[in-house]
Amino acid sequence: MQPRSSPTMPDRHADKERSEALAQMHLINILRAYMLHMVGEVPGYKALVLDQDTMRISSTQFGRTELAEHNVVHIERLDSNDGKEHLELKAICFVRPTRENVTLLKRELRQPRYQSYHLYFTNLVSQMHLQDLAEADAAKEQVQQVQEFYGDFVALDVHHFMVPVPTNEVLINPKAALPLGASE
């Protein structure tokens, strides 16, 4: 991982915006601030790599034109990539920390199609998943950063949200959401 330099003016503005949104518990602005931080922190032309749920989250916050203003010139789903190399772009991967997404990211990192990877997860990532990702990236060392943003929800309006839960089993049996081999 490369050391991070001091924040630039847009980063300070995004940090201030994020702090204000958190203080007011303004859900839409919280997600916007997280995403602005992601696309603002990575310089140059970027690709936004999303899963099914984060595609929904990001599409409620930004249109393609607004993302293009932040040099996001390519958007794709992690589970249905086009197979083409985009070595001129830096990948911003904004995904939920699921077993399926970690498996897809490992495959991507073993055969990288982007100049570099900046991984942002919508929630806590298990130590086991982080270790798996580190091993997949060991040969080429393309991952520049890994961050956890607590944005695992779709903001419906300022005070209402929806949590993408794959099945009711998670609500009934919370242990079903734990990674294999993990305990409470």
Short mmCIF file of N, CA, C and O in Angstrom, two decimals, residues 52-180:
data_model
loop_
_atom_site.label_atom_id
_atom_site.label_comp_id
_atom_site.label_asym_id
_atom_site.label_seq_id
_atom_site.Cartn_x
_atom_site.Cartn_y
_atom_site.Cartn_z
N GLN A 52 -24.34 -6.07 -7.15
CA GLN A 52 -25.76 -5.79 -7.40
C GLN A 52 -26.32 -4.77 -6.41
O GLN A 52 -27.05 -3.86 -6.79
N ASP A 53 -25.98 -4.91 -5.14
CA ASP A 53 -26.52 -4.02 -4.12
C ASP A 53 -25.89 -2.63 -4.15
O ASP A 53 -26.58 -1.63 -4.00
N THR A 54 -24.58 -2.57 -4.34
CA THR A 54 -23.95 -1.25 -4.38
C THR A 54 -24.27 -0.52 -5.67
O THR A 54 -24.22 0.71 -5.70
N MET A 55 -24.64 -1.25 -6.71
CA MET A 55 -25.13 -0.60 -7.94
C MET A 55 -26.41 0.17 -7.60
O MET A 55 -26.58 1.32 -8.00
N ARG A 56 -27.27 -0.47 -6.84
CA ARG A 56 -28.53 0.18 -6.42
C ARG A 56 -28.23 1.37 -5.51
O ARG A 56 -28.81 2.44 -5.66
N ILE A 57 -27.31 1.18 -4.57
CA ILE A 57 -26.95 2.26 -3.64
C ILE A 57 -26.40 3.46 -4.41
O ILE A 57 -26.82 4.59 -4.21
N SER A 58 -25.45 3.21 -5.31
CA SER A 58 -24.81 4.32 -6.02
C SER A 58 -25.75 4.99 -7.02
O SER A 58 -25.69 6.20 -7.21
N SER A 59 -26.63 4.21 -7.64
CA SER A 59 -27.54 4.81 -8.64
C SER A 59 -28.57 5.72 -8.00
O SER A 59 -29.11 6.60 -8.67
N THR A 60 -28.84 5.56 -6.70
CA THR A 60 -29.76 6.48 -6.03
C THR A 60 -29.05 7.77 -5.64
O THR A 60 -29.70 8.74 -5.30
N GLN A 61 -27.72 7.77 -5.70
CA GLN A 61 -26.95 8.93 -5.29
C GLN A 61 -26.40 9.76 -6.45
O GLN A 61 -26.30 10.98 -6.35
N PHE A 62 -26.01 9.10 -7.52
CA PHE A 62 -25.33 9.78 -8.61
C PHE A 62 -25.82 9.28 -9.97
O PHE A 62 -26.07 8.10 -10.14
N GLY A 63 -25.86 10.18 -10.92
CA GLY A 63 -26.07 9.82 -12.31
C GLY A 63 -24.72 9.66 -12.97
O GLY A 63 -23.68 10.05 -12.42
N ARG A 64 -24.71 9.10 -14.17
CA ARG A 64 -23.44 8.90 -14.89
C ARG A 64 -22.74 10.22 -15.19
O ARG A 64 -21.51 10.29 -15.16
N THR A 65 -23.51 11.25 -15.48
CA THR A 65 -22.91 12.55 -15.79
C THR A 65 -22.16 13.10 -14.59
O THR A 65 -21.03 13.59 -14.72
N GLU A 66 -22.76 13.02 -13.42
CA GLU A 66 -22.10 13.52 -12.23
C GLU A 66 -20.85 12.69 -11.91
O GLU A 66 -19.83 13.23 -11.50
N LEU A 67 -20.93 11.37 -12.10
CA LEU A 67 -19.74 10.54 -11.89
C LEU A 67 -18.65 10.91 -12.90
O LEU A 67 -17.46 10.93 -12.55
N ALA A 68 -19.03 11.20 -14.13
CA ALA A 68 -18.05 11.58 -15.15
C ALA A 68 -17.32 12.87 -14.76
O ALA A 68 -16.15 13.05 -15.10
N GLU A 69 -18.00 13.76 -14.06
CA GLU A 69 -17.36 14.98 -13.57
C GLU A 69 -16.23 14.67 -12.59
O GLU A 69 -15.35 15.50 -12.38
N HIS A 70 -16.26 13.49 -12.01
CA HIS A 70 -15.20 13.04 -11.09
C HIS A 70 -14.27 12.04 -11.76
O HIS A 70 -13.61 11.25 -11.09
N ASN A 71 -14.24 12.05 -13.09
CA ASN A 71 -13.37 11.20 -13.91
C ASN A 71 -13.69 9.71 -13.82
O ASN A 71 -12.82 8.87 -14.03
N VAL A 72 -14.92 9.37 -13.47
CA VAL A 72 -15.36 7.98 -13.53
C VAL A 72 -15.89 7.76 -14.94
O VAL A 72 -16.94 8.27 -15.30
N VAL A 73 -15.12 7.03 -15.74
CA VAL A 73 -15.47 6.88 -17.15
C VAL A 73 -15.96 5.48 -17.52
O VAL A 73 -16.34 5.24 -18.67
N HIS A 74 -15.95 4.58 -16.55
CA HIS A 74 -16.40 3.21 -16.82
C HIS A 74 -17.07 2.67 -15.55
O HIS A 74 -16.54 2.84 -14.45
N ILE A 75 -18.22 2.04 -15.72
CA ILE A 75 -18.93 1.44 -14.59
C ILE A 75 -19.27 0.02 -14.99
O ILE A 75 -19.77 -0.22 -16.10
N GLU A 76 -18.99 -0.93 -14.09
CA GLU A 76 -19.33 -2.32 -14.39
C GLU A 76 -19.66 -3.07 -13.11
O GLU A 76 -19.26 -2.67 -12.02
N ARG A 77 -20.38 -4.15 -13.28
CA ARG A 77 -20.71 -5.03 -12.16
C ARG A 77 -19.58 -6.03 -11.99
O ARG A 77 -19.04 -6.56 -12.95
N LEU A 78 -19.24 -6.30 -10.75
CA LEU A 78 -18.18 -7.24 -10.42
C LEU A 78 -18.50 -8.64 -10.95
O LEU A 78 -17.61 -9.35 -11.41
N ASP A 79 -19.77 -9.02 -10.90
CA ASP A 79 -20.15 -10.36 -11.31
C ASP A 79 -20.38 -10.51 -12.81
O ASP A 79 -20.67 -11.60 -13.29
N SER A 80 -20.25 -9.45 -13.57
CA SER A 80 -20.44 -9.57 -15.02
C SER A 80 -19.50 -8.62 -15.76
O SER A 80 -19.94 -7.79 -16.54
N ASN A 81 -18.20 -8.75 -15.49
CA ASN A 81 -17.25 -7.86 -16.14
C ASN A 81 -17.15 -8.18 -17.63
O ASN A 81 -17.48 -9.28 -18.07
N ASP A 82 -16.67 -7.21 -18.38
CA ASP A 82 -16.60 -7.36 -19.84
C ASP A 82 -15.37 -8.14 -20.30
O ASP A 82 -15.22 -8.41 -21.49
N GLY A 83 -14.47 -8.49 -19.39
CA GLY A 83 -13.30 -9.28 -19.74
C GLY A 83 -12.18 -8.49 -20.40
O GLY A 83 -11.10 -9.01 -20.62
N LYS A 84 -12.45 -7.23 -20.73
CA LYS A 84 -11.44 -6.40 -21.40
C LYS A 84 -10.51 -5.77 -20.37
O LYS A 84 -10.92 -5.46 -19.25
N GLU A 85 -9.26 -5.58 -20.79
CA GLU A 85 -8.31 -4.88 -19.92
C GLU A 85 -8.56 -3.38 -20.03
O GLU A 85 -8.81 -2.86 -21.11
N HIS A 86 -8.47 -2.73 -18.89
CA HIS A 86 -8.62 -1.27 -18.83
C HIS A 86 -7.43 -0.73 -18.05
O HIS A 86 -7.58 -0.11 -16.99
N LEU A 87 -6.23 -0.98 -18.56
CA LEU A 87 -5.01 -0.65 -17.83
C LEU A 87 -4.79 0.85 -17.66
O LEU A 87 -3.95 1.27 -16.87
N GLU A 88 -5.56 1.66 -18.38
CA GLU A 88 -5.46 3.11 -18.23
C GLU A 88 -6.31 3.62 -17.07
O GLU A 88 -6.21 4.79 -16.68
N LEU A 89 -7.14 2.75 -16.49
CA LEU A 89 -8.07 3.15 -15.43
C LEU A 89 -7.68 2.55 -14.08
O LEU A 89 -7.11 1.46 -14.00
N LYS A 90 -8.03 3.27 -13.04
CA LYS A 90 -7.87 2.78 -11.67
C LYS A 90 -9.25 2.31 -11.21
O LYS A 90 -10.23 3.03 -11.36
N ALA A 91 -9.31 1.11 -10.67
CA ALA A 91 -10.60 0.54 -10.26
C ALA A 91 -10.93 0.95 -8.82
O ALA A 91 -10.12 0.77 -7.91
N ILE A 92 -12.13 1.50 -8.68
CA ILE A 92 -12.69 1.75 -7.35
C ILE A 92 -13.76 0.69 -7.17
O ILE A 92 -14.79 0.72 -7.83
N CYS A 93 -13.48 -0.28 -6.33
CA CYS A 93 -14.41 -1.38 -6.10
C CYS A 93 -15.21 -1.07 -4.84
O CYS A 93 -14.65 -0.99 -3.75
N PHE A 94 -16.50 -0.85 -5.00
CA PHE A 94 -17.40 -0.55 -3.89
C PHE A 94 -18.38 -1.71 -3.80
O PHE A 94 -19.30 -1.82 -4.60
N VAL A 95 -18.13 -2.62 -2.84
CA VAL A 95 -18.91 -3.85 -2.76
C VAL A 95 -19.25 -4.20 -1.32
O VAL A 95 -18.60 -3.73 -0.38
N ARG A 96 -20.26 -5.04 -1.17
CA ARG A 96 -20.59 -5.57 0.15
C ARG A 96 -19.57 -6.66 0.49
O ARG A 96 -19.09 -7.35 -0.41
N PRO A 97 -19.24 -6.85 1.76
CA PRO A 97 -18.22 -7.84 2.14
C PRO A 97 -18.80 -9.25 2.24
O PRO A 97 -18.77 -9.88 3.28
N THR A 98 -19.32 -9.75 1.14
CA THR A 98 -19.89 -11.10 1.11
C THR A 98 -18.86 -12.10 0.61
O THR A 98 -17.89 -11.72 -0.06
N ARG A 99 -19.09 -13.35 0.89
CA ARG A 99 -18.21 -14.42 0.42
C ARG A 99 -18.13 -14.41 -1.11
O ARG A 99 -17.05 -14.56 -1.68
N GLU A 100 -19.28 -14.24 -1.76
CA GLU A 100 -19.32 -14.22 -3.23
C GLU A 100 -18.47 -13.07 -3.79
O GLU A 100 -17.69 -13.26 -4.71
N ASN A 101 -18.61 -11.88 -3.21
CA ASN A 101 -17.85 -10.74 -3.71
C ASN A 101 -16.35 -10.90 -3.46
O ASN A 101 -15.53 -10.53 -4.31
N VAL A 102 -15.98 -11.46 -2.32
CA VAL A 102 -14.56 -11.69 -2.05
C VAL A 102 -14.00 -12.70 -3.05
O VAL A 102 -12.90 -12.52 -3.57
N THR A 103 -14.76 -13.72 -3.37
CA THR A 103 -14.33 -14.70 -4.38
C THR A 103 -14.14 -14.04 -5.74
O THR A 103 -13.14 -14.28 -6.42
N LEU A 104 -15.08 -13.18 -6.13
CA LEU A 104 -14.97 -12.47 -7.41
C LEU A 104 -13.79 -11.50 -7.40
O LEU A 104 -13.08 -11.38 -8.40
N LEU A 105 -13.56 -10.83 -6.28
CA LEU A 105 -12.41 -9.93 -6.18
C LEU A 105 -11.09 -10.69 -6.25
O LEU A 105 -10.13 -10.24 -6.89
N LYS A 106 -11.03 -11.85 -5.62
CA LYS A 106 -9.82 -12.67 -5.68
C LYS A 106 -9.51 -13.05 -7.13
O LYS A 106 -8.36 -12.97 -7.57
N ARG A 107 -10.54 -13.45 -7.86
CA ARG A 107 -10.36 -13.79 -9.28
C ARG A 107 -9.85 -12.58 -10.06
O ARG A 107 -8.94 -12.69 -10.88
N GLU A 108 -10.43 -11.43 -9.77
CA GLU A 108 -10.02 -10.18 -10.45
C GLU A 108 -8.56 -9.83 -10.13
O GLU A 108 -7.80 -9.45 -11.00
N LEU A 109 -8.16 -9.99 -8.87
CA LEU A 109 -6.81 -9.62 -8.47
C LEU A 109 -5.75 -10.59 -9.00
O LEU A 109 -4.60 -10.21 -9.21
N ARG A 110 -6.14 -11.84 -9.22
CA ARG A 110 -5.18 -12.81 -9.77
C ARG A 110 -4.89 -12.52 -11.25
O ARG A 110 -3.82 -12.84 -11.74
N GLN A 111 -5.87 -11.93 -11.93
CA GLN A 111 -5.69 -11.54 -13.33
C GLN A 111 -6.19 -10.10 -13.49
O GLN A 111 -7.27 -9.85 -14.02
N PRO A 112 -5.40 -9.14 -12.98
CA PRO A 112 -5.87 -7.76 -12.94
C PRO A 112 -6.09 -7.16 -14.33
O PRO A 112 -5.30 -7.39 -15.25
N ARG A 113 -7.18 -6.43 -14.44
CA ARG A 113 -7.52 -5.77 -15.70
C ARG A 113 -7.40 -4.25 -15.59
O ARG A 113 -7.61 -3.54 -16.56
N TYR A 114 -7.08 -3.77 -14.39
CA TYR A 114 -6.97 -2.34 -14.15
C TYR A 114 -5.57 -1.99 -13.65
O TYR A 114 -4.84 -2.85 -13.15
N GLN A 115 -5.22 -0.72 -13.75
CA GLN A 115 -3.92 -0.23 -13.33
C GLN A 115 -3.70 -0.45 -11.84
O GLN A 115 -2.61 -0.84 -11.41
N SER A 116 -4.72 -0.19 -11.03
CA SER A 116 -4.65 -0.39 -9.59
C SER A 116 -6.06 -0.61 -9.06
O SER A 116 -7.04 -0.36 -9.77
N TYR A 117 -6.13 -1.04 -7.81
CA TYR A 117 -7.42 -1.34 -7.18
C TYR A 117 -7.52 -0.62 -5.84
O TYR A 117 -6.58 -0.66 -5.03
N HIS A 118 -8.65 0.00 -5.62
CA HIS A 118 -8.98 0.67 -4.37
C HIS A 118 -10.26 0.02 -3.88
O HIS A 118 -11.32 0.19 -4.49
N LEU A 119 -10.16 -0.76 -2.80
CA LEU A 119 -11.29 -1.56 -2.33
C LEU A 119 -12.02 -0.86 -1.20
O LEU A 119 -11.40 -0.52 -0.18
N TYR A 120 -13.31 -0.65 -1.40
CA TYR A 120 -14.17 -0.04 -0.38
C TYR A 120 -15.31 -1.01 -0.11
O TYR A 120 -16.05 -1.39 -1.02
N PHE A 121 -15.43 -1.40 1.14
CA PHE A 121 -16.50 -2.32 1.53
C PHE A 121 -17.57 -1.55 2.29
O PHE A 121 -17.29 -0.58 2.99
N THR A 122 -18.81 -2.01 2.17
CA THR A 122 -19.94 -1.31 2.79
C THR A 122 -20.10 -1.64 4.26
O THR A 122 -20.98 -1.08 4.90
N ASN A 123 -19.28 -2.51 4.78
CA ASN A 123 -19.40 -2.91 6.17
C ASN A 123 -18.09 -3.57 6.59
O ASN A 123 -17.14 -3.62 5.81
N LEU A 124 -18.05 -4.13 7.78
CA LEU A 124 -16.86 -4.81 8.28
C LEU A 124 -16.49 -6.01 7.41
O LEU A 124 -17.37 -6.75 6.98
N VAL A 125 -15.20 -6.18 7.20
CA VAL A 125 -14.69 -7.31 6.44
C VAL A 125 -13.98 -8.24 7.42
O VAL A 125 -13.18 -7.79 8.23
N SER A 126 -14.29 -9.52 7.34
CA SER A 126 -13.66 -10.46 8.27
C SER A 126 -12.16 -10.56 7.99
O SER A 126 -11.70 -10.35 6.86
N GLN A 127 -11.42 -10.89 9.01
CA GLN A 127 -9.97 -11.05 8.89
C GLN A 127 -9.64 -12.14 7.85
O GLN A 127 -8.69 -12.01 7.10
N MET A 128 -10.45 -13.19 7.83
CA MET A 128 -10.24 -14.28 6.88
C MET A 128 -10.37 -13.77 5.43
O MET A 128 -9.56 -14.10 4.57
N HIS A 129 -11.38 -12.94 5.17
CA HIS A 129 -11.56 -12.38 3.82
C HIS A 129 -10.40 -11.46 3.44
O HIS A 129 -9.92 -11.49 2.31
N LEU A 130 -9.94 -10.66 4.39
CA LEU A 130 -8.81 -9.78 4.12
C LEU A 130 -7.55 -10.59 3.80
O LEU A 130 -6.80 -10.24 2.89
N GLN A 131 -7.35 -11.68 4.53
CA GLN A 131 -6.20 -12.54 4.27
C GLN A 131 -6.30 -13.16 2.88
O GLN A 131 -5.31 -13.20 2.14
N ASP A 132 -7.50 -13.61 2.51
CA ASP A 132 -7.71 -14.20 1.17
C ASP A 132 -7.40 -13.17 0.08
O ASP A 132 -6.75 -13.48 -0.92
N LEU A 133 -7.85 -11.94 0.27
CA LEU A 133 -7.59 -10.88 -0.72
C LEU A 133 -6.11 -10.56 -0.80
O LEU A 133 -5.56 -10.37 -1.88
N ALA A 134 -5.43 -10.51 0.35
CA ALA A 134 -4.00 -10.23 0.37
C ALA A 134 -3.22 -11.32 -0.37
O ALA A 134 -2.28 -11.02 -1.12
N GLU A 135 -3.60 -12.57 -0.17
CA GLU A 135 -2.93 -13.67 -0.86
C GLU A 135 -3.17 -13.59 -2.37
O GLU A 135 -2.26 -13.85 -3.16
N ALA A 136 -4.38 -13.23 -2.77
CA ALA A 136 -4.69 -13.12 -4.21
C ALA A 136 -3.91 -11.98 -4.85
O ALA A 136 -3.57 -12.03 -6.03
N ASP A 137 -3.63 -10.93 -4.08
CA ASP A 137 -2.93 -9.76 -4.60
C ASP A 137 -1.41 -9.86 -4.45
O ASP A 137 -0.68 -9.02 -4.97
N ALA A 138 -0.92 -10.86 -3.77
CA ALA A 138 0.51 -10.95 -3.44
C ALA A 138 1.43 -10.90 -4.65
O ALA A 138 2.48 -10.25 -4.61
N ALA A 139 1.06 -11.53 -5.74
CA ALA A 139 1.95 -11.61 -6.90
C ALA A 139 2.10 -10.26 -7.60
O ALA A 139 3.20 -9.88 -7.98
N LYS A 140 1.02 -9.53 -7.77
CA LYS A 140 1.07 -8.30 -8.57
C LYS A 140 0.98 -7.03 -7.73
O LYS A 140 1.30 -5.95 -8.23
N GLU A 141 0.51 -7.12 -6.50
CA GLU A 141 0.38 -6.00 -5.58
C GLU A 141 -0.29 -4.79 -6.23
O GLU A 141 0.26 -3.69 -6.29
N GLN A 142 -1.50 -5.00 -6.70
CA GLN A 142 -2.27 -3.94 -7.35
C GLN A 142 -3.17 -3.19 -6.38
O GLN A 142 -3.62 -2.09 -6.69
N VAL A 143 -3.47 -3.75 -5.23
CA VAL A 143 -4.37 -3.10 -4.27
C VAL A 143 -3.64 -1.96 -3.58
O VAL A 143 -2.60 -2.17 -2.95
N GLN A 144 -4.19 -0.77 -3.71
CA GLN A 144 -3.59 0.42 -3.11
C GLN A 144 -4.16 0.72 -1.73
O GLN A 144 -3.47 1.29 -0.90
N GLN A 145 -5.42 0.36 -1.52
CA GLN A 145 -6.05 0.62 -0.22
C GLN A 145 -7.28 -0.26 -0.05
O GLN A 145 -7.89 -0.69 -1.02
N VAL A 146 -7.59 -0.50 1.21
CA VAL A 146 -8.81 -1.23 1.59
C VAL A 146 -9.45 -0.42 2.71
O VAL A 146 -8.80 -0.11 3.70
N GLN A 147 -10.74 -0.08 2.51
CA GLN A 147 -11.44 0.70 3.53
C GLN A 147 -12.82 0.13 3.76
O GLN A 147 -13.41 -0.47 2.86
N GLU A 148 -13.33 0.35 4.96
CA GLU A 148 -14.68 -0.05 5.32
C GLU A 148 -15.49 1.21 5.55
O GLU A 148 -15.16 2.02 6.41
N PHE A 149 -16.53 1.40 4.74
CA PHE A 149 -17.46 2.50 4.91
C PHE A 149 -18.78 1.90 5.34
O PHE A 149 -19.21 0.90 4.79
N TYR A 150 -19.41 2.49 6.31
CA TYR A 150 -20.65 1.93 6.83
C TYR A 150 -21.82 2.46 6.03
O TYR A 150 -22.58 3.30 6.48
N GLY A 151 -21.95 1.96 4.83
CA GLY A 151 -22.99 2.40 3.91
C GLY A 151 -23.70 1.21 3.31
O GLY A 151 -23.93 1.16 2.11
N ASP A 152 -24.04 0.24 4.13
CA ASP A 152 -24.67 -0.99 3.66
C ASP A 152 -26.20 -0.84 3.67
O ASP A 152 -26.91 -1.64 4.25
N PHE A 153 -26.67 0.24 3.05
CA PHE A 153 -28.10 0.51 3.01
C PHE A 153 -28.42 1.38 1.80
O PHE A 153 -27.55 2.05 1.26
N VAL A 154 -29.66 1.34 1.39
CA VAL A 154 -30.15 2.21 0.31
C VAL A 154 -30.97 3.30 0.98
O VAL A 154 -31.95 3.00 1.67
N ALA A 155 -30.56 4.55 0.79
CA ALA A 155 -31.29 5.67 1.39
C ALA A 155 -32.52 5.96 0.53
O ALA A 155 -32.40 6.33 -0.64
N LEU A 156 -33.68 5.75 1.10
CA LEU A 156 -34.93 6.02 0.39
C LEU A 156 -35.29 7.51 0.45
O LEU A 156 -35.84 8.07 -0.49
N ASP A 157 -35.02 8.12 1.58
CA ASP A 157 -35.14 9.56 1.76
C ASP A 157 -34.23 9.94 2.91
O ASP A 157 -33.42 9.13 3.36
N VAL A 158 -34.37 11.14 3.41
CA VAL A 158 -33.46 11.65 4.44
C VAL A 158 -33.40 10.77 5.69
O VAL A 158 -32.34 10.58 6.28
N HIS A 159 -34.54 10.20 6.10
CA HIS A 159 -34.60 9.47 7.36
C HIS A 159 -34.98 7.99 7.22
O HIS A 159 -35.11 7.30 8.22
N HIS A 160 -35.21 7.51 6.00
CA HIS A 160 -35.63 6.12 5.81
C HIS A 160 -34.65 5.40 4.89
O HIS A 160 -34.15 5.98 3.93
N PHE A 161 -34.44 4.13 5.20
CA PHE A 161 -33.49 3.35 4.42
C PHE A 161 -33.96 1.91 4.31
O PHE A 161 -34.86 1.48 5.01
N MET A 162 -33.30 1.19 3.41
CA MET A 162 -33.56 -0.23 3.22
C MET A 162 -32.22 -0.95 3.29
O MET A 162 -31.24 -0.50 2.69
N VAL A 163 -32.18 -2.03 4.04
CA VAL A 163 -30.97 -2.83 4.15
C VAL A 163 -31.11 -4.02 3.21
O VAL A 163 -32.07 -4.78 3.31
N PRO A 164 -30.15 -4.18 2.28
CA PRO A 164 -30.24 -5.33 1.36
C PRO A 164 -29.88 -6.63 2.09
O PRO A 164 -28.71 -6.90 2.33
N VAL A 165 -30.88 -7.39 2.47
CA VAL A 165 -30.68 -8.66 3.15
C VAL A 165 -31.06 -9.76 2.16
O VAL A 165 -32.17 -9.77 1.63
N PRO A 166 -30.14 -10.70 1.87
CA PRO A 166 -30.40 -11.71 0.84
C PRO A 166 -31.58 -12.63 1.15
O PRO A 166 -32.32 -13.00 0.27
N THR A 167 -31.74 -13.01 2.41
CA THR A 167 -32.84 -13.92 2.75
C THR A 167 -33.33 -13.60 4.15
O THR A 167 -32.63 -12.96 4.95
N ASN A 168 -34.51 -14.05 4.46
CA ASN A 168 -35.05 -13.85 5.80
C ASN A 168 -34.29 -14.65 6.84
O ASN A 168 -34.38 -14.36 8.02
N GLU A 169 -33.53 -15.64 6.41
CA GLU A 169 -32.77 -16.47 7.34
C GLU A 169 -31.82 -15.61 8.18
O GLU A 169 -31.61 -15.87 9.36
N VAL A 170 -31.27 -14.56 7.60
CA VAL A 170 -30.35 -13.69 8.33
C VAL A 170 -31.08 -12.97 9.45
O VAL A 170 -30.55 -12.75 10.53
N LEU A 171 -32.34 -12.61 9.22
CA LEU A 171 -33.12 -11.93 10.25
C LEU A 171 -33.50 -12.89 11.37
O LEU A 171 -33.52 -12.52 12.54
N ILE A 172 -33.80 -14.13 11.01
CA ILE A 172 -34.22 -15.12 11.99
C ILE A 172 -33.02 -15.72 12.71
O ILE A 172 -33.04 -15.92 13.92
N ASN A 173 -31.95 -16.00 11.97
CA ASN A 173 -30.76 -16.64 12.51
C ASN A 173 -29.53 -15.81 12.14
O ASN A 173 -28.93 -16.04 11.10
N PRO A 174 -29.14 -14.82 12.97
CA PRO A 174 -28.01 -13.95 12.63
C PRO A 174 -26.71 -14.69 12.36
O PRO A 174 -25.86 -14.19 11.65
N LYS A 175 -26.54 -15.90 12.90
CA LYS A 175 -25.32 -16.66 12.64
C LYS A 175 -25.19 -17.06 11.17
O LYS A 175 -24.10 -17.36 10.71
N ALA A 176 -26.30 -17.05 10.45
CA ALA A 176 -26.27 -17.40 9.03
C ALA A 176 -25.45 -16.39 8.23
O ALA A 176 -24.94 -16.70 7.16
N ALA A 177 -25.31 -15.17 8.73
CA ALA A 177 -24.56 -14.12 8.03
C ALA A 177 -23.06 -14.21 8.28
O ALA A 177 -22.28 -13.56 7.60
N LEU A 178 -22.64 -15.00 9.27
CA LEU A 178 -21.23 -15.12 9.58
C LEU A 178 -20.50 -15.92 8.52
O LEU A 178 -21.03 -16.86 7.95
N PRO A 179 -19.22 -15.53 8.21
CA PRO A 179 -18.44 -16.32 7.26
C PRO A 179 -18.19 -17.72 7.81
O PRO A 179 -18.21 -17.92 9.03
N LEU A 180 -17.94 -18.65 6.91
CA LEU A 180 -17.63 -20.01 7.32
C LEU A 180 -16.44 -20.02 8.26
O LEU A 180 -15.46 -19.34 8.02
#
